[in-house]
Coordinates of N, CA and C in Angstrom, one line a residue:
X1090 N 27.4 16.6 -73.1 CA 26.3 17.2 -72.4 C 25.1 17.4 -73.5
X1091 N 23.9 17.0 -73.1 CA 22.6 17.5 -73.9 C 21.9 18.5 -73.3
X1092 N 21.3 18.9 -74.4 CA 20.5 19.9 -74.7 C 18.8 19.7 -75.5
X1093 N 17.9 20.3 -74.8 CA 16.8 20.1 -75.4 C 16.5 21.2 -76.9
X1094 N 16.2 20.4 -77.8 CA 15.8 21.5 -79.1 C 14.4 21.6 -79.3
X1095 N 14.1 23.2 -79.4 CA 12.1 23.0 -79.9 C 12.1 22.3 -81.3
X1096 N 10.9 21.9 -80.7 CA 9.6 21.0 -81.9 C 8.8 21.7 -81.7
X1097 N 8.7 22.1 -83.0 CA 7.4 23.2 -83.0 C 6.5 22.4 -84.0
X1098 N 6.6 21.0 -83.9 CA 5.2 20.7 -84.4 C 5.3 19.1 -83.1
X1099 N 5.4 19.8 -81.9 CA 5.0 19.0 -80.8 C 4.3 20.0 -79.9
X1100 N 3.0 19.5 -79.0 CA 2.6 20.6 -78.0 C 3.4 21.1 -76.9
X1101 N 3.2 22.2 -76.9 CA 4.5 23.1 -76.0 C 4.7 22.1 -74.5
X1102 N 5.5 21.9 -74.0 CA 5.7 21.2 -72.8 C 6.7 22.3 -71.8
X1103 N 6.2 21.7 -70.8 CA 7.2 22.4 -69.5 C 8.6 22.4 -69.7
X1104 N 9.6 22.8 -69.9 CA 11.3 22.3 -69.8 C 11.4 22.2 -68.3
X1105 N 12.4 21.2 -68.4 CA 13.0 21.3 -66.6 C 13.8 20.1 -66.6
X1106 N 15.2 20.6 -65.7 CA 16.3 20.1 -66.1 C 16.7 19.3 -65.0
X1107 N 17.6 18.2 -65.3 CA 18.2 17.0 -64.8 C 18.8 17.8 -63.5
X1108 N 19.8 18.6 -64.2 CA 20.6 19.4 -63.5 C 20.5 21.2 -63.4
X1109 N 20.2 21.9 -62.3 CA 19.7 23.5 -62.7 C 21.0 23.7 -61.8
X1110 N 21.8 24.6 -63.4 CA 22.8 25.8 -62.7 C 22.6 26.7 -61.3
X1111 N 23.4 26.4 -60.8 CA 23.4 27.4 -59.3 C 23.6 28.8 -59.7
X1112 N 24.2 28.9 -60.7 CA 24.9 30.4 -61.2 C 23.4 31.3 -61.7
X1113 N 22.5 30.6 -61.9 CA 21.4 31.1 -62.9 C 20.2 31.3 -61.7
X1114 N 20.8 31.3 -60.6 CA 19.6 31.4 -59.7 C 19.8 32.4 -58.9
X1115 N 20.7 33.4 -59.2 CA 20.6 35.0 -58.3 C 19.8 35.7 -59.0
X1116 N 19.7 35.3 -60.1 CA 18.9 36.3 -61.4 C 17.0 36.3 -61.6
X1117 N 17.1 35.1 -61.0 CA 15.3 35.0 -60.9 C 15.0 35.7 -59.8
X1118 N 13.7 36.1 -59.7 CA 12.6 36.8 -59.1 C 12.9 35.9 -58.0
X1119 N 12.8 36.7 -56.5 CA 12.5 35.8 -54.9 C 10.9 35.8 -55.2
X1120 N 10.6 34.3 -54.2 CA 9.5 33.9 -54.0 C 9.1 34.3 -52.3
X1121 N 8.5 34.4 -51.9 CA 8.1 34.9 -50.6 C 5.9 33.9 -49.8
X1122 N 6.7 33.4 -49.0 CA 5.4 32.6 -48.7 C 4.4 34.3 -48.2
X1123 N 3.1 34.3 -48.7 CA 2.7 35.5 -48.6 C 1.1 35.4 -47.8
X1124 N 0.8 34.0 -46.9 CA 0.2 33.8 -46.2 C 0.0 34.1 -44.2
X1125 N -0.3 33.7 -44.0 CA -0.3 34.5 -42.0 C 0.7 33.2 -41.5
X1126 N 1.8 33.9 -41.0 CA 2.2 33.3 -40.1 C 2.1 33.3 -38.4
X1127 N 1.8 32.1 -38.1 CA 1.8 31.6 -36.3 C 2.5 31.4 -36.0
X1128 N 3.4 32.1 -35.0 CA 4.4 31.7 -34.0 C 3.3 30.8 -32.4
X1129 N 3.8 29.5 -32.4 CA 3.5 28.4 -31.5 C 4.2 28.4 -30.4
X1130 N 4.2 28.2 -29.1 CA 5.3 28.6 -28.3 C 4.3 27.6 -26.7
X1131 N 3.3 27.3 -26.9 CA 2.4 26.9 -25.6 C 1.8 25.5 -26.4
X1132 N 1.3 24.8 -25.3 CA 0.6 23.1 -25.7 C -0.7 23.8 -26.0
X1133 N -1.0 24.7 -25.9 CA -3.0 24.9 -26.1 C -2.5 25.5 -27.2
X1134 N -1.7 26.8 -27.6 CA -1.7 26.9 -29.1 C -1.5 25.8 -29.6
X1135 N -0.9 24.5 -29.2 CA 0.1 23.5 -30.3 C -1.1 22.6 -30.7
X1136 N -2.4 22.5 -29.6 CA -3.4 21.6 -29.5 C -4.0 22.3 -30.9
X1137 N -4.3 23.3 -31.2 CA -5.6 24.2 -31.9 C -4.9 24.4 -33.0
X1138 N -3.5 24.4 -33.2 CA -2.9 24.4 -34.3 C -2.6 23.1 -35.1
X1139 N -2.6 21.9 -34.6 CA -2.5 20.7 -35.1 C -3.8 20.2 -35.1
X1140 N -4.8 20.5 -34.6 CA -6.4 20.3 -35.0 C -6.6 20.6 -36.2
X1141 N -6.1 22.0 -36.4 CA -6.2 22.9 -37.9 C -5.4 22.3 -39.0
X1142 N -4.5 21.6 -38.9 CA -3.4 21.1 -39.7 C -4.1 19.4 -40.0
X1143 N -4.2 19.0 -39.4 CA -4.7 17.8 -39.5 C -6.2 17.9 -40.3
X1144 N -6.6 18.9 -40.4 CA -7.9 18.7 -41.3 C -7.8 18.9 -42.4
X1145 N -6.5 19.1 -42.8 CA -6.0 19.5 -44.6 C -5.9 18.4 -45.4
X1146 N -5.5 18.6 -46.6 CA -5.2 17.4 -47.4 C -4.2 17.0 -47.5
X1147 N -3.0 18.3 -47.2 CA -1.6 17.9 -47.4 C -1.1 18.9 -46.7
X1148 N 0.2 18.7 -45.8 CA 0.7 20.3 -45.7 C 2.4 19.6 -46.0
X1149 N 2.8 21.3 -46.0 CA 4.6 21.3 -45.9 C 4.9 21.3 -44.5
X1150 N 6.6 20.7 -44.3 CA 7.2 20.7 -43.2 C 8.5 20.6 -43.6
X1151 N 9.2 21.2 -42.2 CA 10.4 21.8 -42.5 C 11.2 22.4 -41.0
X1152 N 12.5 22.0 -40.5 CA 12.8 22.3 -39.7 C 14.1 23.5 -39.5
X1153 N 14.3 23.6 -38.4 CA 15.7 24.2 -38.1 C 16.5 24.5 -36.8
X1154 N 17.3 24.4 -37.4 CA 18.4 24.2 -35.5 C 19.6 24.9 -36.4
X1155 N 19.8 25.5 -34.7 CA 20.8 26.7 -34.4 C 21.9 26.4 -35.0
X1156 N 22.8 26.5 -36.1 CA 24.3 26.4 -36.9 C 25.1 26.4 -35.4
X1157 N 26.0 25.0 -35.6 CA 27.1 25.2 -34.8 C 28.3 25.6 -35.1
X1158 N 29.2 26.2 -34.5 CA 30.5 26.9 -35.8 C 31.6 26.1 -34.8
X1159 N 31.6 25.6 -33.6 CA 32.7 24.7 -33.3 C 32.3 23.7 -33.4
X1160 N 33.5 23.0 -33.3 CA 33.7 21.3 -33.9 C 32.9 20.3 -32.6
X1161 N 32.4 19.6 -32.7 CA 31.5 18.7 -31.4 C 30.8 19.0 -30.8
X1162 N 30.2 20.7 -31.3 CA 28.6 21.1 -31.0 C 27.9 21.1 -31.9
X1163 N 26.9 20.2 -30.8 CA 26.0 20.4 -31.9 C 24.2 20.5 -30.7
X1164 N 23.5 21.8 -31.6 CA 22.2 21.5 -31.2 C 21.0 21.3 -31.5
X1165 N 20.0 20.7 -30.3 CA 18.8 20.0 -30.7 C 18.1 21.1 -31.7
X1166 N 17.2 20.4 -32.5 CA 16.6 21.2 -33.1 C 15.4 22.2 -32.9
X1167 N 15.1 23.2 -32.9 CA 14.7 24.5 -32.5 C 12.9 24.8 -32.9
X1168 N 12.9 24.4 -33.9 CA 11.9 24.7 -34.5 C 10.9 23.9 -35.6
X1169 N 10.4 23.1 -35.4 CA 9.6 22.9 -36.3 C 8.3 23.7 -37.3
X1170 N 8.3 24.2 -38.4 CA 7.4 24.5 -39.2 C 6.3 23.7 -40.1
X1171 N 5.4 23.7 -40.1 CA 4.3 23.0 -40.6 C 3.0 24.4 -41.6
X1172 N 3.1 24.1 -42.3 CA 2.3 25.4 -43.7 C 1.3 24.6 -44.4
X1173 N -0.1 24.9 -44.4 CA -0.7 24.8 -45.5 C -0.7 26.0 -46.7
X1174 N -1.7 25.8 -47.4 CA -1.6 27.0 -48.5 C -1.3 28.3 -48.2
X1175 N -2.1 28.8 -46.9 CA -2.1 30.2 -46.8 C -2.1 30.6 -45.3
X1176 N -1.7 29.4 -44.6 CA -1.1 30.0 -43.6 C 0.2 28.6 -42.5
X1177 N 1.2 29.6 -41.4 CA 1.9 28.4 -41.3 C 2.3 28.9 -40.1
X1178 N 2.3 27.3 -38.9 CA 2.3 27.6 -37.8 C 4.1 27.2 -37.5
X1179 N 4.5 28.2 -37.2 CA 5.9 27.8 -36.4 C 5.9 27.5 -34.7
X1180 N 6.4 26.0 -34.9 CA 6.4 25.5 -33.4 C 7.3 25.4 -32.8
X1181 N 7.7 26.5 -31.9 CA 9.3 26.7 -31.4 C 9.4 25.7 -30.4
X1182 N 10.0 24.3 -30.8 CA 10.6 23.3 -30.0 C 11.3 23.6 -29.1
X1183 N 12.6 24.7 -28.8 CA 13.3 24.9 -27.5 C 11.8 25.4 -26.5
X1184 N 11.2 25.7 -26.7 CA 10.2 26.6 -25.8 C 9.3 25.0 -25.5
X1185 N 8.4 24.3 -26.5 CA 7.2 23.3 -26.1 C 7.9 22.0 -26.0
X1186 N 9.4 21.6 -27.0 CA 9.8 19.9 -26.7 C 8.8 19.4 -27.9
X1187 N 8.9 18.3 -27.3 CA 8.1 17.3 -27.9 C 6.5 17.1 -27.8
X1188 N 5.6 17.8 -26.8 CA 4.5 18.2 -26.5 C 3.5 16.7 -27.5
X1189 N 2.6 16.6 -26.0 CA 1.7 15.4 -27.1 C 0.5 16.5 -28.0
X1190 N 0.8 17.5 -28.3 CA 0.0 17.8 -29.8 C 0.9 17.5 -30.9
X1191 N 2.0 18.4 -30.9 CA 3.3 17.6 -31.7 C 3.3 16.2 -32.3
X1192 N 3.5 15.6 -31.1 CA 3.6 14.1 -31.2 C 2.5 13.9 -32.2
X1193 N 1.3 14.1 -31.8 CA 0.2 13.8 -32.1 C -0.1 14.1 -33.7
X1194 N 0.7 15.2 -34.3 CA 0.9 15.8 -35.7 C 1.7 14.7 -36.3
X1195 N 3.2 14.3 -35.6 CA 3.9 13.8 -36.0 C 3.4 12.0 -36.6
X1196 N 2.8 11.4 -35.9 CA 2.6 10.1 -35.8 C 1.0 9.6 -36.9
X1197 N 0.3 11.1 -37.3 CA -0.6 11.0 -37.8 C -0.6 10.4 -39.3
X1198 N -1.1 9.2 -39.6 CA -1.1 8.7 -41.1 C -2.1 8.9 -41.9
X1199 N -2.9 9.9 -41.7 CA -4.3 10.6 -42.8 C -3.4 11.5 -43.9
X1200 N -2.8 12.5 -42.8 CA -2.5 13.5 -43.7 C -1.1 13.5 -44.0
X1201 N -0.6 13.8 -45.3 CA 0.4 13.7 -46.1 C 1.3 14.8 -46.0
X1202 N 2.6 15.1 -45.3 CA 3.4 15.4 -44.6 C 4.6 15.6 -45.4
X1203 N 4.9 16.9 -46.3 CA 5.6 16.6 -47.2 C 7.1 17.2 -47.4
X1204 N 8.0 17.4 -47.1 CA 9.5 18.1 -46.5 C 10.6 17.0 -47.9
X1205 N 11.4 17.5 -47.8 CA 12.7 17.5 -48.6 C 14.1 17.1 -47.2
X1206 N 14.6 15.7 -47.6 CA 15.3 15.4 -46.6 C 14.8 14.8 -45.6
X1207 N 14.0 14.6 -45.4 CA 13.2 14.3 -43.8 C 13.8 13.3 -43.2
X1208 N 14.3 12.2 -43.6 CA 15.4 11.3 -43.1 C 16.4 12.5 -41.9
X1209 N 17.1 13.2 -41.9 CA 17.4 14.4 -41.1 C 16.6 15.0 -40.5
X1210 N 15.0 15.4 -40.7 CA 14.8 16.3 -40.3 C 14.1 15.0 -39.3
X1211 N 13.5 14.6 -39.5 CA 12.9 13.1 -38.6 C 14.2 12.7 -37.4
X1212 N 15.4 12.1 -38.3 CA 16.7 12.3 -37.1 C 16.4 13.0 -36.1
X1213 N 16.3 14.4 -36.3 CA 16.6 15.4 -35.4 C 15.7 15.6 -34.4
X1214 N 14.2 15.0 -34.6 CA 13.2 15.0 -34.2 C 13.1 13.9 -33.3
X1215 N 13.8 13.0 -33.5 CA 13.3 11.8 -32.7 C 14.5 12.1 -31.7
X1216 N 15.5 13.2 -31.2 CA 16.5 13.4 -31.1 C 15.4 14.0 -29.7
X1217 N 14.9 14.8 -30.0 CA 13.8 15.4 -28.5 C 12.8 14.3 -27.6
X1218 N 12.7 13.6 -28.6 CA 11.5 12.8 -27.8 C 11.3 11.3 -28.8
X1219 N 10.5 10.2 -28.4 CA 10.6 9.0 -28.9 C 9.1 9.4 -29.8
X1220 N 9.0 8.6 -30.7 CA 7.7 8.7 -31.7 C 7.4 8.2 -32.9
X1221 N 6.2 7.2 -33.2 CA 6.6 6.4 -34.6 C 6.4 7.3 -35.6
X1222 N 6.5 7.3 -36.4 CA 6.4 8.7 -37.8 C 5.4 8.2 -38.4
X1223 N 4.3 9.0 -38.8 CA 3.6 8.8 -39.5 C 3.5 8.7 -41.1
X1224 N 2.8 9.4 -41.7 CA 2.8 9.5 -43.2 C 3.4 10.8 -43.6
X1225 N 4.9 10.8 -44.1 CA 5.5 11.8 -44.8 C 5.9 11.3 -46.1
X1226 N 6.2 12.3 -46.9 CA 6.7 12.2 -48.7 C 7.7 13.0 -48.6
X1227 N 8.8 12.2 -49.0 CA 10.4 13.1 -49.4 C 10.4 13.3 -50.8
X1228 N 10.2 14.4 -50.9 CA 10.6 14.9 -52.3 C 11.7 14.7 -53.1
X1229 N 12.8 14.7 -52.3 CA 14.0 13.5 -53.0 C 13.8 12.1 -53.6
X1230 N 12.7 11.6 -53.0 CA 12.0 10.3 -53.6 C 11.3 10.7 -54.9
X1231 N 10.4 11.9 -55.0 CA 9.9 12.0 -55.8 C 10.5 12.1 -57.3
X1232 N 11.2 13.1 -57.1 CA 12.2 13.7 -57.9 C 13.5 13.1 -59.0
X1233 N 13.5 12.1 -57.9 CA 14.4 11.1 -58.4 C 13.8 10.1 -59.2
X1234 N 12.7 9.6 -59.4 CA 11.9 9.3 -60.2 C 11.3 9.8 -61.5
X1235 N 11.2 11.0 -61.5 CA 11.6 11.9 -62.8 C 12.6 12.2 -63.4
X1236 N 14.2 11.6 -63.1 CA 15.2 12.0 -63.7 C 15.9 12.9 -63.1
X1237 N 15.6 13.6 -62.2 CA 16.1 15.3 -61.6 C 17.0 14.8 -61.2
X1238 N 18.6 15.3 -60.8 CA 19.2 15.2 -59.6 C 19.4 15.9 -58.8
X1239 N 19.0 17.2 -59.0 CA 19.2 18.1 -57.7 C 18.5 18.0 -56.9
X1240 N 18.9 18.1 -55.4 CA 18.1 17.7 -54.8 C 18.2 18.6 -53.3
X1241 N 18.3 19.8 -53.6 CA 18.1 21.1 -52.8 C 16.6 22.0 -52.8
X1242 N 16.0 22.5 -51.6 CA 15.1 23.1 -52.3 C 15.3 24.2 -53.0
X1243 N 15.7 25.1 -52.9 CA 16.5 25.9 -53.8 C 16.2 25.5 -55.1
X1244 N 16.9 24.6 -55.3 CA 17.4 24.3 -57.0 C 16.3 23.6 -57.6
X1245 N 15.5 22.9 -56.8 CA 14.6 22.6 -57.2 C 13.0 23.2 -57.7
X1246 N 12.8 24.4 -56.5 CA 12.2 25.3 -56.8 C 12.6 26.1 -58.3
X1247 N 13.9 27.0 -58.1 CA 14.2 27.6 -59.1 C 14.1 26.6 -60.6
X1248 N 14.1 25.3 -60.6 CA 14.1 24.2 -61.8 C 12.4 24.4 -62.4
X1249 N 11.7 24.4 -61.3 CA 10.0 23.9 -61.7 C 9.4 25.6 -62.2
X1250 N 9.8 26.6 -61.2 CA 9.2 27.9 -61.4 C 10.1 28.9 -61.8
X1251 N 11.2 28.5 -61.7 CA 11.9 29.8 -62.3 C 12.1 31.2 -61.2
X1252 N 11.5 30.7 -60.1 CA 11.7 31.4 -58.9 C 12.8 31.2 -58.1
X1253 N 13.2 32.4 -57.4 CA 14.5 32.0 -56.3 C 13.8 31.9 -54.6
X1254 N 14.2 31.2 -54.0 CA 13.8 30.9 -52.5 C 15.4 31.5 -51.6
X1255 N 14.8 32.6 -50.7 CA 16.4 33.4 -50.0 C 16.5 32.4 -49.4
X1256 N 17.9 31.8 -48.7 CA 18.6 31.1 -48.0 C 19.4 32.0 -47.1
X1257 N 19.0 33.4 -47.0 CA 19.6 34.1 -46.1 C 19.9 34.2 -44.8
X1258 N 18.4 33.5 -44.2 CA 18.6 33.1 -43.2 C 18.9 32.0 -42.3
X1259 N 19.6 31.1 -42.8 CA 19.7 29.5 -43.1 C 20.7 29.6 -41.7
X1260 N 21.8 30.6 -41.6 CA 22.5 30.1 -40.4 C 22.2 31.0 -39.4
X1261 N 21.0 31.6 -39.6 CA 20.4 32.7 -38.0 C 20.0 31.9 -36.9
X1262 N 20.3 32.7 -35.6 CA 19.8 31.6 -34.8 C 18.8 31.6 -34.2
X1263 N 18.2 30.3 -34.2 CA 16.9 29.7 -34.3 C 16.4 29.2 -33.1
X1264 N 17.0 29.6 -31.6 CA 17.1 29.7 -30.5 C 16.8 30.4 -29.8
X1265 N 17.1 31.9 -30.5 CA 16.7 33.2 -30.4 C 15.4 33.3 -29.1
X1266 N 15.4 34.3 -28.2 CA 14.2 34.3 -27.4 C 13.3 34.4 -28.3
X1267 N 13.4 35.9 -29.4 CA 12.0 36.3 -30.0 C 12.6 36.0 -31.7
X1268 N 11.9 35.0 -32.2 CA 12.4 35.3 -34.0 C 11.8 36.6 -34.6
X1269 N 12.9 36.5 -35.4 CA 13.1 38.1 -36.5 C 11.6 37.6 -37.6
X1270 N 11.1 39.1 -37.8 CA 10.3 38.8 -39.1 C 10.8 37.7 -40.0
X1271 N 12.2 38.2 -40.3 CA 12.9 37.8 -41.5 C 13.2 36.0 -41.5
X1272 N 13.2 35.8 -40.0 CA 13.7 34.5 -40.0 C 12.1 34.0 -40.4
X1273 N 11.1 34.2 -39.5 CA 10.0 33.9 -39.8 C 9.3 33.4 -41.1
X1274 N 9.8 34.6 -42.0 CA 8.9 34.5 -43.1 C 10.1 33.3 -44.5
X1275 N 11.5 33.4 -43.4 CA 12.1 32.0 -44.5 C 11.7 31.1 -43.8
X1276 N 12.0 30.5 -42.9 CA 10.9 29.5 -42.1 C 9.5 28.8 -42.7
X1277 N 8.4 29.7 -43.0 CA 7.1 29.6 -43.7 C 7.9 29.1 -45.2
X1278 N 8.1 30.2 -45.7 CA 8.4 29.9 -46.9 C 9.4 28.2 -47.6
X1279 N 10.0 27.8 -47.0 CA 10.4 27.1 -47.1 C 9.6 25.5 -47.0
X1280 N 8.8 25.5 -45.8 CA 7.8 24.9 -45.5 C 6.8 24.8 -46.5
X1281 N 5.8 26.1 -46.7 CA 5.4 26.2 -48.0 C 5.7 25.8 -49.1
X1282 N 6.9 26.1 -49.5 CA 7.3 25.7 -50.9 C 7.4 24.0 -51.4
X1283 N 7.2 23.3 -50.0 CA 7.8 22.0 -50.2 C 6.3 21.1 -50.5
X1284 N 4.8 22.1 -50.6 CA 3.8 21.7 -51.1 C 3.9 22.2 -52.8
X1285 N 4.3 23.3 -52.8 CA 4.1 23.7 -54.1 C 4.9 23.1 -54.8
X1286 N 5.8 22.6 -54.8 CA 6.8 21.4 -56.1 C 5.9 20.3 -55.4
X1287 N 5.7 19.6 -54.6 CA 4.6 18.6 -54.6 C 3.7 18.7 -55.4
X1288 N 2.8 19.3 -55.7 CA 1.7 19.1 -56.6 C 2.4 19.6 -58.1
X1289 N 3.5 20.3 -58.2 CA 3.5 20.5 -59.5 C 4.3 19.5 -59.9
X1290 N 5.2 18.5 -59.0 CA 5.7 17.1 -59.4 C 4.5 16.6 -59.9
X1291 N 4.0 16.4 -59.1 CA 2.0 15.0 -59.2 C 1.7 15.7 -60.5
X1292 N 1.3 16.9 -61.2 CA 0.5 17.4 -62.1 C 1.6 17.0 -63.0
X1293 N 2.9 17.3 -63.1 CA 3.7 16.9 -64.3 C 4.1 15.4 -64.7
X1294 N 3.9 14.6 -63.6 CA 4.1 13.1 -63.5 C 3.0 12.6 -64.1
X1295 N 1.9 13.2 -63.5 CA 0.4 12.7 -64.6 C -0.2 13.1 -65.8
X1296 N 0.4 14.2 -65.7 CA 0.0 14.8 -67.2 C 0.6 14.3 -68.3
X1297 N 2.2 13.8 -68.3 CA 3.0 13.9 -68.5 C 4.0 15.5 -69.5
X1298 N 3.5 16.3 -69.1 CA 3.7 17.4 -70.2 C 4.8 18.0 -69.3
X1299 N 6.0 17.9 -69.7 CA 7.1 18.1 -69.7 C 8.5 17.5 -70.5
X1300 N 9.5 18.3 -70.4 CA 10.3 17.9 -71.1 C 11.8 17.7 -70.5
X1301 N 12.4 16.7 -69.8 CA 13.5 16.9 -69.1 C 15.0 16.8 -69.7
X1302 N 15.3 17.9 -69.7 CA 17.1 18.2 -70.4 C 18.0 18.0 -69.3
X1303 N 19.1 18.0 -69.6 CA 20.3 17.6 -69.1 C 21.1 18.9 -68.2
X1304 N 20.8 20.2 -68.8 CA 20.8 21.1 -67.9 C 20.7 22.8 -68.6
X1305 N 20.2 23.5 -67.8 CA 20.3 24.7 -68.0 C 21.5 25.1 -68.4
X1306 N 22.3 25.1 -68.1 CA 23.9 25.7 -68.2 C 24.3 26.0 -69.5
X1307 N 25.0 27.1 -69.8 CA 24.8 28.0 -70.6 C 26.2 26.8 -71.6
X1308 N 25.2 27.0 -72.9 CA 26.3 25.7 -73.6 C 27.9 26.5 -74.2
X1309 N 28.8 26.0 -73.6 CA 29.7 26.4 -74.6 C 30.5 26.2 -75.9
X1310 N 30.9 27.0 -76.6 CA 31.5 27.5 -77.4 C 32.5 26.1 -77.6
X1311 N 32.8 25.2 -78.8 CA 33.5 24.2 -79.0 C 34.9 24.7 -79.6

């Protein structure tokens, strides 16, 4: 196993690891998307909300469907989330479907559409309704091209910032008549966060000022 050593007669670079300990990520500070969130639920919100999304330069995206706990259920997915910087519209799919504003987000090739997995979350989507996919970026693509292998948001976040992202709400259900604050604001956040390691991938890929080690994990004792 390697380990990075300082050079203190090199300019300070970012550290960030091949591999980030899961053990080392209860201990960091939660990160919290701290913008307005829109709950979507009608085609006229979905029209005025994908007008507003489509005028950005980039946004996050990110889904979720209801955890099945028996064997051979399984369901459609519930929710689509879409977040620019400082604010994020949740589009409750059991409620609108597939709606041609949706569509109309989905199939769009201007703007850059950026989620973690999306091979899945796209699955799931084309699972509601038929539609060509427009222009999205998997961060798994990215990342893998810098050497990383983790490939959770989670681990990935906590790798770049040293922040932790709650997963607490990961098996609530997302079907719910009315979502919880709580689901809400993991929802955004999540979505969110899948811009913010975007640009800090791009800024570290171009800058190149970084330094990638083999892993956080605490070295032991020979």
């Amino acid at each position: 196993m390697y380990f990075c050593r300082p050079n203190r007669n090199r300019r300070m670079k970012k550290t960030i690891y091949k591999k980030f300990d899961k053990s080392a990520i209860p201990s960091l500070p939660i990160v919290r998307f701290e913008g307005r969130i829109v709950t979507v639920v009608s085609e006229t919100e979905a029209s005025r909300a994908v007008d507003f999304l489509l005028s950005q330069s980039v946004v996050g995206i990110d889904t979720e469907t209801k955890p099945a706990f028996k064997r051979g259920v399984i369901h459609q997915v519930a929710l689509l989330q879409v977040s620019t910087y400082d604010i994020c519209f949740l589009f409750r799919l059991n409620h609108l479907g597939l709606s041609p504003s949706i569509v109309r987000l989905l199939t769009d090739k201007k703007v850059p559409k950026v989620g973690l997995s999306l091979h899945d979350d796209l699955h799931m989507l084309h699972k509601r309704g038929d539609f060509q996919a427009g222009t999205f970026i998997d961060l798994q693509d990215l990342v893998k091209k810098m050497g990383i292998e983790d490939m959770s948001l989670q681990k990935l976040y906590a790798n770049l910032f040293s922040q932790r992202i709650s997963k607490s709400q990961q098996l609530s259900n997302w079907q719910a008549d009315v979502l919880t604050d709580r689901q809400k604001l993991y929802a955004a956040t999540d979505a969110w966060a899948c811009i913010m390691i975007y640009e800090e991938l791009m800024r570290l890929s171009e800058s190149k000022e970084y330094e990638l080690c083999e892993t956080n994990e605490p070295k032991q004792d020979e």
